[in-house]
Amino acid sequence: EADIYQTPRYLVIGTGKKITLECSQTMGHDKMYWYQQDPGMELHLIHYSYGVNSTEKGDLSSESTVSRIRTEHFPLTLESARPSHTSQYLCASSEPGLLYGYTFGSGTRLTVV
Amino acid sequence: RKEVEQDPGPFNVPEGATVAFNCTYSNSASQSFFWYRQDCRKEPKLLMSVYSSGNEDGRFTAQLNRASQYISLLIRDSKLSDSATYLCVVQSQGNLIFGKGTKLSVKP
């Protein structure tokens, strides 16, 4: 049973549209992460947060932005979608000590046409 | 040098084979280690944590060598359902660092 939820599961959208990918977790985790992954390729960390009002950029430069107003919610926004943003976006969360690793959501598969 | 390095594979093995994955990491201060499994077009899922003394879960055995900064995963009696990409994961400075993964394909 999933404790971290991502919506939508699939999204096809036109170039120039603003989109928000939702991620929510019910585990009370302070740490949350966004990864981008192309098919058959490695995970790239694009944003992370250690708690409310804390956000940091990851290793891969991204035109997306994130916010963390509530512990359970970590949405990712693209102001103007482009075909180069086509990818899978995975959200994850963890407890502070990382003893149990990250729990991932099912991902959002984004296609920008 | 990348923080976590794995052989990308693919490893193509017959059912019943024993297969070993290796991984090296660069941060000697790392304290937590994991193996994740990722099926095609799915999210990564935790397979097992890796402990200093080594640990076993059914057909899967994980080993850690801190001196060599080396982690391994052994799968015995491989099944068709073991086909997936296996990710070596190491804690570093408050986050987890994921290797690129090793793809395993088990054939009948």
PDB file of C-alpha atoms in Angstrom:
ATOM      1  CA  GLU A   1       0.000   0.000   0.000  1.00  0.00           C
ATOM      2  CA  ALA A   2       1.518   3.279  -1.161  1.00  0.00           C
ATOM      3  CA  ASP A   3       2.266   5.910   1.464  1.00  0.00           C
ATOM      4  CA  ILE A   4       3.547   8.385  -1.091  1.00  0.00           C
ATOM      5  CA  TYR A   5       1.304   9.473  -3.904  1.00  0.00           C
ATOM      6  CA  GLN A   6       1.988  11.186  -7.173  1.00  0.00           C
ATOM      7  CA  THR A   7      -0.561  12.666  -9.532  1.00  0.00           C
ATOM      8  CA  PRO A   8      -1.141  12.603 -12.385  1.00  0.00           C
ATOM      9  CA  ARG A   9       0.273   9.219 -13.321  1.00  0.00           C
ATOM     10  CA  TYR A  10       0.501  10.228 -16.991  1.00  0.00           C
ATOM     11  CA  LEU A  11       0.336  13.701 -18.518  1.00  0.00           C
ATOM     12  CA  VAL A  12       0.456  14.776 -22.151  1.00  0.00           C
ATOM     13  CA  ILE A  13       0.518  18.528 -22.544  1.00  0.00           C
ATOM     14  CA  GLY A  14       1.289  21.162 -25.155  1.00  0.00           C
ATOM     15  CA  THR A  15       4.397  23.303 -25.312  1.00  0.00           C
ATOM     16  CA  GLY A  16       4.220  26.494 -23.266  1.00  0.00           C
ATOM     17  CA  LYS A  17       1.681  25.239 -20.727  1.00  0.00           C
ATOM     18  CA  LYS A  18       2.246  25.597 -16.993  1.00  0.00           C
ATOM     19  CA  ILE A  19       2.084  22.300 -15.118  1.00  0.00           C
ATOM     20  CA  THR A  20       2.279  21.183 -11.516  1.00  0.00           C
ATOM     21  CA  LEU A  21       3.152  17.639 -10.557  1.00  0.00           C
ATOM     22  CA  GLU A  22       1.768  16.662  -7.180  1.00  0.00           C
ATOM     23  CA  CYS A  23       3.504  14.584  -4.518  1.00  0.00           C
ATOM     24  CA  SER A  24       2.068  13.802  -1.093  1.00  0.00           C
ATOM     25  CA  GLN A  25       3.181  11.453   1.657  1.00  0.00           C
ATOM     26  CA  THR A  26       1.403  10.287   4.799  1.00  0.00           C
ATOM     27  CA  MET A  27       4.461   9.097   6.707  1.00  0.00           C
ATOM     28  CA  GLY A  28       5.355  12.418   8.313  1.00  0.00           C
ATOM     29  CA  HIS A  29       8.763  12.388   6.636  1.00  0.00           C
ATOM     30  CA  ASP A  30      10.707  15.641   6.740  1.00  0.00           C
ATOM     31  CA  LYS A  31      12.957  14.790   3.797  1.00  0.00           C
ATOM     32  CA  MET A  32      11.472  14.773   0.303  1.00  0.00           C
ATOM     33  CA  TYR A  33      13.073  14.543  -3.142  1.00  0.00           C
ATOM     34  CA  TRP A  34      12.318  14.919  -6.840  1.00  0.00           C
ATOM     35  CA  TYR A  35      14.166  12.846  -9.428  1.00  0.00           C
ATOM     36  CA  GLN A  36      14.047  12.937 -13.202  1.00  0.00           C
ATOM     37  CA  GLN A  37      14.644   9.726 -15.151  1.00  0.00           C
ATOM     38  CA  ASP A  38      14.603   9.083 -18.881  1.00  0.00           C
ATOM     39  CA  PRO A  39      13.779   5.515 -20.053  1.00  0.00           C
ATOM     40  CA  GLY A  40      16.660   3.139 -19.396  1.00  0.00           C
ATOM     41  CA  MET A  41      18.773   5.895 -17.899  1.00  0.00           C
ATOM     42  CA  GLU A  42      19.962   6.784 -14.403  1.00  0.00           C
ATOM     43  CA  LEU A  43      18.108   8.793 -11.774  1.00  0.00           C
ATOM     44  CA  HIS A  44      18.948  12.493 -11.574  1.00  0.00           C
ATOM     45  CA  LEU A  45      18.198  14.476  -8.411  1.00  0.00           C
ATOM     46  CA  ILE A  46      16.607  17.799  -9.362  1.00  0.00           C
ATOM     47  CA  HIS A  47      15.214  19.121  -6.041  1.00  0.00           C
ATOM     48  CA  TYR A  48      15.092  18.197  -2.387  1.00  0.00           C
ATOM     49  CA  SER A  49      13.690  19.492   0.864  1.00  0.00           C
ATOM     50  CA  TYR A  50      14.602  18.821   4.481  1.00  0.00           C
ATOM     51  CA  GLY A  51      11.393  20.254   5.858  1.00  0.00           C
ATOM     52  CA  VAL A  52       8.796  23.007   5.627  1.00  0.00           C
ATOM     53  CA  ASN A  53      10.116  26.134   3.875  1.00  0.00           C
ATOM     54  CA  SER A  54      13.346  24.327   2.958  1.00  0.00           C
ATOM     55  CA  THR A  55      14.117  23.628  -0.709  1.00  0.00           C
ATOM     56  CA  GLU A  56      17.407  22.992  -2.494  1.00  0.00           C
ATOM     57  CA  LYS A  57      18.449  22.321  -6.071  1.00  0.00           C
ATOM     58  CA  GLY A  58      19.849  18.924  -6.867  1.00  0.00           C
ATOM     59  CA  ASP A  59      22.699  17.731  -9.033  1.00  0.00           C
ATOM     60  CA  LEU A  60      20.902  18.159 -12.346  1.00  0.00           C
ATOM     61  CA  SER A  61      19.998  21.661 -13.418  1.00  0.00           C
ATOM     62  CA  SER A  62      16.263  21.913 -13.955  1.00  0.00           C
ATOM     63  CA  GLU A  63      13.905  24.662 -15.072  1.00  0.00           C
ATOM     64  CA  SER A  64      11.329  23.403 -12.608  1.00  0.00           C
ATOM     65  CA  THR A  65      10.624  24.879  -9.187  1.00  0.00           C
ATOM     66  CA  VAL A  66       9.332  23.334  -5.971  1.00  0.00           C
ATOM     67  CA  SER A  67       7.667  24.484  -2.782  1.00  0.00           C
ATOM     68  CA  ARG A  68       7.268  22.975   0.680  1.00  0.00           C
ATOM     69  CA  ILE A  69       4.525  24.737   2.582  1.00  0.00           C
ATOM     70  CA  ARG A  70       3.295  21.583   4.354  1.00  0.00           C
ATOM     71  CA  THR A  71       5.294  18.591   5.522  1.00  0.00           C
ATOM     72  CA  GLU A  72       3.213  16.137   3.535  1.00  0.00           C
ATOM     73  CA  HIS A  73       3.152  18.028   0.233  1.00  0.00           C
ATOM     74  CA  PHE A  74       6.026  18.737  -2.217  1.00  0.00           C
ATOM     75  CA  PRO A  75       4.725  19.895  -5.607  1.00  0.00           C
ATOM     76  CA  LEU A  76       6.939  20.500  -8.647  1.00  0.00           C
ATOM     77  CA  THR A  77       6.055  23.196 -11.174  1.00  0.00           C
ATOM     78  CA  LEU A  78       7.125  23.882 -14.739  1.00  0.00           C
ATOM     79  CA  GLU A  79       6.132  27.416 -15.752  1.00  0.00           C
ATOM     80  CA  SER A  80       6.393  26.755 -19.480  1.00  0.00           C
ATOM     81  CA  ALA A  81       6.644  23.143 -20.590  1.00  0.00           C
ATOM     82  CA  ARG A  82       8.933  22.226 -23.493  1.00  0.00           C
ATOM     83  CA  PRO A  83       9.510  18.928 -25.353  1.00  0.00           C
ATOM     84  CA  SER A  84      12.896  18.656 -23.596  1.00  0.00           C
ATOM     85  CA  HIS A  85      10.970  18.273 -20.312  1.00  0.00           C
ATOM     86  CA  THR A  86       9.523  14.975 -21.519  1.00  0.00           C
ATOM     87  CA  SER A  87      10.622  12.426 -18.919  1.00  0.00           C
ATOM     88  CA  GLN A  88       9.534  10.468 -15.862  1.00  0.00           C
ATOM     89  CA  TYR A  89       9.458  12.429 -12.605  1.00  0.00           C
ATOM     90  CA  LEU A  90       9.781  10.443  -9.374  1.00  0.00           C
ATOM     91  CA  CYS A  91       9.091  11.792  -5.906  1.00  0.00           C
ATOM     92  CA  ALA A  92      10.578  10.182  -2.785  1.00  0.00           C
ATOM     93  CA  SER A  93      10.640  10.732   0.948  1.00  0.00           C
ATOM     94  CA  SER A  94      12.649   9.491   3.909  1.00  0.00           C
ATOM     95  CA  GLU A  95      12.970   9.722   7.653  1.00  0.00           C
ATOM     96  CA  PRO A  96      15.902  11.839   8.866  1.00  0.00           C
ATOM     97  CA  GLY A  97      18.327   9.050   9.672  1.00  0.00           C
ATOM     98  CA  LEU A  98      18.029   7.338   6.271  1.00  0.00           C
ATOM     99  CA  LEU A  99      17.983   3.984   8.080  1.00  0.00           C
ATOM    100  CA  TYR A 100      15.235   2.721   5.810  1.00  0.00           C
ATOM    101  CA  GLY A 101      16.265   4.385   2.575  1.00  0.00           C
ATOM    102  CA  TYR A 102      13.871   6.334   0.404  1.00  0.00           C
ATOM    103  CA  THR A 103      10.288   5.435  -0.413  1.00  0.00           C
ATOM    104  CA  PHE A 104       9.358   6.361  -3.971  1.00  0.00           C
ATOM    105  CA  GLY A 105       6.029   7.297  -5.468  1.00  0.00           C
ATOM    106  CA  SER A 106       4.842   5.627  -8.665  1.00  0.00           C
ATOM    107  CA  GLY A 107       6.034   8.563 -10.752  1.00  0.00           C
ATOM    108  CA  THR A 108       4.528  10.921 -13.311  1.00  0.00           C
ATOM    109  CA  ARG A 109       5.288  10.212 -16.924  1.00  0.00           C
ATOM    110  CA  LEU A 110       5.270  13.598 -18.665  1.00  0.00           C
ATOM    111  CA  THR A 111       5.103  14.060 -22.421  1.00  0.00           C
ATOM    112  CA  VAL A 112       5.282  17.570 -23.854  1.00  0.00           C
ATOM    113  CA  VAL A 113       4.169  17.811 -27.463  1.00  0.00           C
TER     114      VAL A 113
ATOM    115  CA  ARG B   1      35.491   9.727  -9.683  1.00  0.00           C
ATOM    116  CA  LYS B   2      31.749   9.128  -9.376  1.00  0.00           C
ATOM    117  CA  GLU B   3      30.423   8.661  -5.844  1.00  0.00           C
ATOM    118  CA  VAL B   4      28.840   5.305  -6.652  1.00  0.00           C
ATOM    119  CA  GLU B   5      30.027   3.109  -9.519  1.00  0.00           C
ATOM    120  CA  GLN B   6      28.435  -0.041 -10.872  1.00  0.00           C
ATOM    121  CA  ASP B   7      28.970  -2.275 -13.863  1.00  0.00           C
ATOM    122  CA  PRO B   8      26.135  -1.241 -16.214  1.00  0.00           C
ATOM    123  CA  GLY B   9      25.726  -4.725 -17.651  1.00  0.00           C
ATOM    124  CA  PRO B  10      23.504  -6.036 -19.072  1.00  0.00           C
ATOM    125  CA  PHE B  11      23.925  -9.382 -17.398  1.00  0.00           C
ATOM    126  CA  ASN B  12      22.135 -12.070 -19.392  1.00  0.00           C
ATOM    127  CA  VAL B  13      21.892 -15.307 -17.410  1.00  0.00           C
ATOM    128  CA  PRO B  14      19.873 -18.540 -17.607  1.00  0.00           C
ATOM    129  CA  GLU B  15      17.323 -19.442 -14.977  1.00  0.00           C
ATOM    130  CA  GLY B  16      18.939 -21.031 -11.954  1.00  0.00           C
ATOM    131  CA  ALA B  17      22.237 -19.212 -12.377  1.00  0.00           C
ATOM    132  CA  THR B  18      24.025 -17.375  -9.605  1.00  0.00           C
ATOM    133  CA  VAL B  19      24.785 -13.775 -10.427  1.00  0.00           C
ATOM    134  CA  ALA B  20      26.877 -11.211  -8.540  1.00  0.00           C
ATOM    135  CA  PHE B  21      26.698  -7.436  -8.739  1.00  0.00           C
ATOM    136  CA  ASN B  22      29.509  -5.227  -7.533  1.00  0.00           C
ATOM    137  CA  CYS B  23      29.597  -1.611  -6.525  1.00  0.00           C
ATOM    138  CA  THR B  24      32.235   0.798  -5.251  1.00  0.00           C
ATOM    139  CA  TYR B  25      31.723   4.079  -3.443  1.00  0.00           C
ATOM    140  CA  SER B  26      34.007   7.047  -2.829  1.00  0.00           C
ATOM    141  CA  ASN B  27      32.832   8.578   0.466  1.00  0.00           C
ATOM    142  CA  SER B  28      34.546   6.719   3.290  1.00  0.00           C
ATOM    143  CA  ALA B  29      32.235   8.427   5.809  1.00  0.00           C
ATOM    144  CA  SER B  30      29.111   6.764   4.369  1.00  0.00           C
ATOM    145  CA  GLN B  31      27.109   4.886   6.984  1.00  0.00           C
ATOM    146  CA  SER B  32      24.056   3.488   5.210  1.00  0.00           C
ATOM    147  CA  PHE B  33      24.001   1.217   2.183  1.00  0.00           C
ATOM    148  CA  PHE B  34      21.188  -0.334   0.183  1.00  0.00           C
ATOM    149  CA  TRP B  35      20.296  -2.303  -2.894  1.00  0.00           C
ATOM    150  CA  TYR B  36      17.219  -1.185  -4.804  1.00  0.00           C
ATOM    151  CA  ARG B  37      15.424  -2.951  -7.611  1.00  0.00           C
ATOM    152  CA  GLN B  38      13.788  -1.076 -10.478  1.00  0.00           C
ATOM    153  CA  ASP B  39      11.518  -2.765 -12.994  1.00  0.00           C
ATOM    154  CA  CYS B  40      11.095  -1.278 -16.449  1.00  0.00           C
ATOM    155  CA  ARG B  41       9.142   1.999 -16.311  1.00  0.00           C
ATOM    156  CA  LYS B  42       8.470   1.591 -12.576  1.00  0.00           C
ATOM    157  CA  GLU B  43       9.781   3.303  -9.469  1.00  0.00           C
ATOM    158  CA  PRO B  44      12.811   1.958  -7.576  1.00  0.00           C
ATOM    159  CA  LYS B  45      11.923  -0.266  -4.627  1.00  0.00           C
ATOM    160  CA  LEU B  46      14.088  -1.165  -1.672  1.00  0.00           C
ATOM    161  CA  LEU B  47      15.431  -4.697  -2.041  1.00  0.00           C
ATOM    162  CA  MET B  48      17.576  -4.823   1.080  1.00  0.00           C
ATOM    163  CA  SER B  49      19.783  -2.829   3.365  1.00  0.00           C
ATOM    164  CA  VAL B  50      23.458  -3.786   3.547  1.00  0.00           C
ATOM    165  CA  TYR B  51      25.048  -4.326   6.939  1.00  0.00           C
ATOM    166  CA  SER B  52      28.721  -4.532   7.874  1.00  0.00           C
ATOM    167  CA  SER B  53      28.381  -8.157   8.924  1.00  0.00           C
ATOM    168  CA  GLY B  54      26.698  -9.105   5.674  1.00  0.00           C
ATOM    169  CA  ASN B  55      23.065 -10.099   5.464  1.00  0.00           C
ATOM    170  CA  GLU B  56      20.898 -12.573   3.658  1.00  0.00           C
ATOM    171  CA  ASP B  57      17.261 -12.535   2.598  1.00  0.00           C
ATOM    172  CA  GLY B  58      16.244 -15.770   0.930  1.00  0.00           C
ATOM    173  CA  ARG B  59      18.171 -16.070  -2.340  1.00  0.00           C
ATOM    174  CA  PHE B  60      19.767 -12.648  -1.914  1.00  0.00           C
ATOM    175  CA  THR B  61      22.995 -11.961  -0.024  1.00  0.00           C
ATOM    176  CA  ALA B  62      24.520  -8.514   0.462  1.00  0.00           C
ATOM    177  CA  GLN B  63      28.076  -7.853   1.590  1.00  0.00           C
ATOM    178  CA  LEU B  64      29.885  -4.688   2.621  1.00  0.00           C
ATOM    179  CA  ASN B  65      33.654  -4.193   2.746  1.00  0.00           C
ATOM    180  CA  ARG B  66      34.298  -0.806   4.358  1.00  0.00           C
ATOM    181  CA  ALA B  67      38.059  -1.012   3.943  1.00  0.00           C
ATOM    182  CA  SER B  68      37.742  -1.435   0.194  1.00  0.00           C
ATOM    183  CA  GLN B  69      34.579   0.699  -0.032  1.00  0.00           C
ATOM    184  CA  TYR B  70      32.914  -2.106  -1.902  1.00  0.00           C
ATOM    185  CA  ILE B  71      29.381  -3.516  -1.823  1.00  0.00           C
ATOM    186  CA  SER B  72      28.091  -6.667  -3.455  1.00  0.00           C
ATOM    187  CA  LEU B  73      24.781  -8.392  -4.103  1.00  0.00           C
ATOM    188  CA  LEU B  74      24.571 -12.113  -4.829  1.00  0.00           C
ATOM    189  CA  ILE B  75      21.442 -13.683  -6.293  1.00  0.00           C
ATOM    190  CA  ARG B  76      21.283 -17.472  -6.144  1.00  0.00           C
ATOM    191  CA  ASP B  77      18.992 -19.696  -8.226  1.00  0.00           C
ATOM    192  CA  SER B  78      17.864 -16.752 -10.335  1.00  0.00           C
ATOM    193  CA  LYS B  79      14.243 -16.618 -11.516  1.00  0.00           C
ATOM    194  CA  LEU B  80      12.681 -15.012 -14.554  1.00  0.00           C
ATOM    195  CA  SER B  81      11.048 -12.547 -12.167  1.00  0.00           C
ATOM    196  CA  ASP B  82      14.477 -11.329 -11.020  1.00  0.00           C
ATOM    197  CA  SER B  83      14.883  -9.532 -14.361  1.00  0.00           C
ATOM    198  CA  ALA B  84      15.228  -5.861 -13.475  1.00  0.00           C
ATOM    199  CA  THR B  85      17.804  -3.144 -12.935  1.00  0.00           C
ATOM    200  CA  TYR B  86      19.627  -3.311  -9.599  1.00  0.00           C
ATOM    201  CA  LEU B  87      20.727  -0.016  -8.073  1.00  0.00           C
ATOM    202  CA  CYS B  88      23.540   0.316  -5.563  1.00  0.00           C
ATOM    203  CA  VAL B  89      22.729   3.117  -3.104  1.00  0.00           C
ATOM    204  CA  VAL B  90      25.035   4.832  -0.614  1.00  0.00           C
ATOM    205  CA  GLN B  91      24.323   7.510   1.978  1.00  0.00           C
ATOM    206  CA  SER B  92      26.417  10.651   1.561  1.00  0.00           C
ATOM    207  CA  GLN B  93      26.076  13.952   3.399  1.00  0.00           C
ATOM    208  CA  GLY B  94      22.449  13.549   4.375  1.00  0.00           C
ATOM    209  CA  ASN B  95      21.161  12.162   1.102  1.00  0.00           C
ATOM    210  CA  LEU B  96      21.284   8.869  -0.753  1.00  0.00           C
ATOM    211  CA  ILE B  97      23.403   8.574  -3.884  1.00  0.00           C
ATOM    212  CA  PHE B  98      22.109   6.142  -6.501  1.00  0.00           C
ATOM    213  CA  GLY B  99      24.372   4.245  -8.862  1.00  0.00           C
ATOM    214  CA  LYS B 100      23.443   4.046 -12.525  1.00  0.00           C
ATOM    215  CA  GLY B 101      22.241   0.482 -12.030  1.00  0.00           C
ATOM    216  CA  THR B 102      23.068  -2.923 -13.458  1.00  0.00           C
ATOM    217  CA  LYS B 103      20.511  -4.485 -15.742  1.00  0.00           C
ATOM    218  CA  LEU B 104      19.806  -8.180 -15.231  1.00  0.00           C
ATOM    219  CA  SER B 105      17.965 -10.312 -17.757  1.00  0.00           C
ATOM    220  CA  VAL B 106      17.152 -13.894 -16.722  1.00  0.00           C
ATOM    221  CA  LYS B 107      16.301 -16.153 -19.660  1.00  0.00           C
ATOM    222  CA  PRO B 108      14.395 -19.476 -19.668  1.00  0.00           C
TER     223      PRO B 108
END
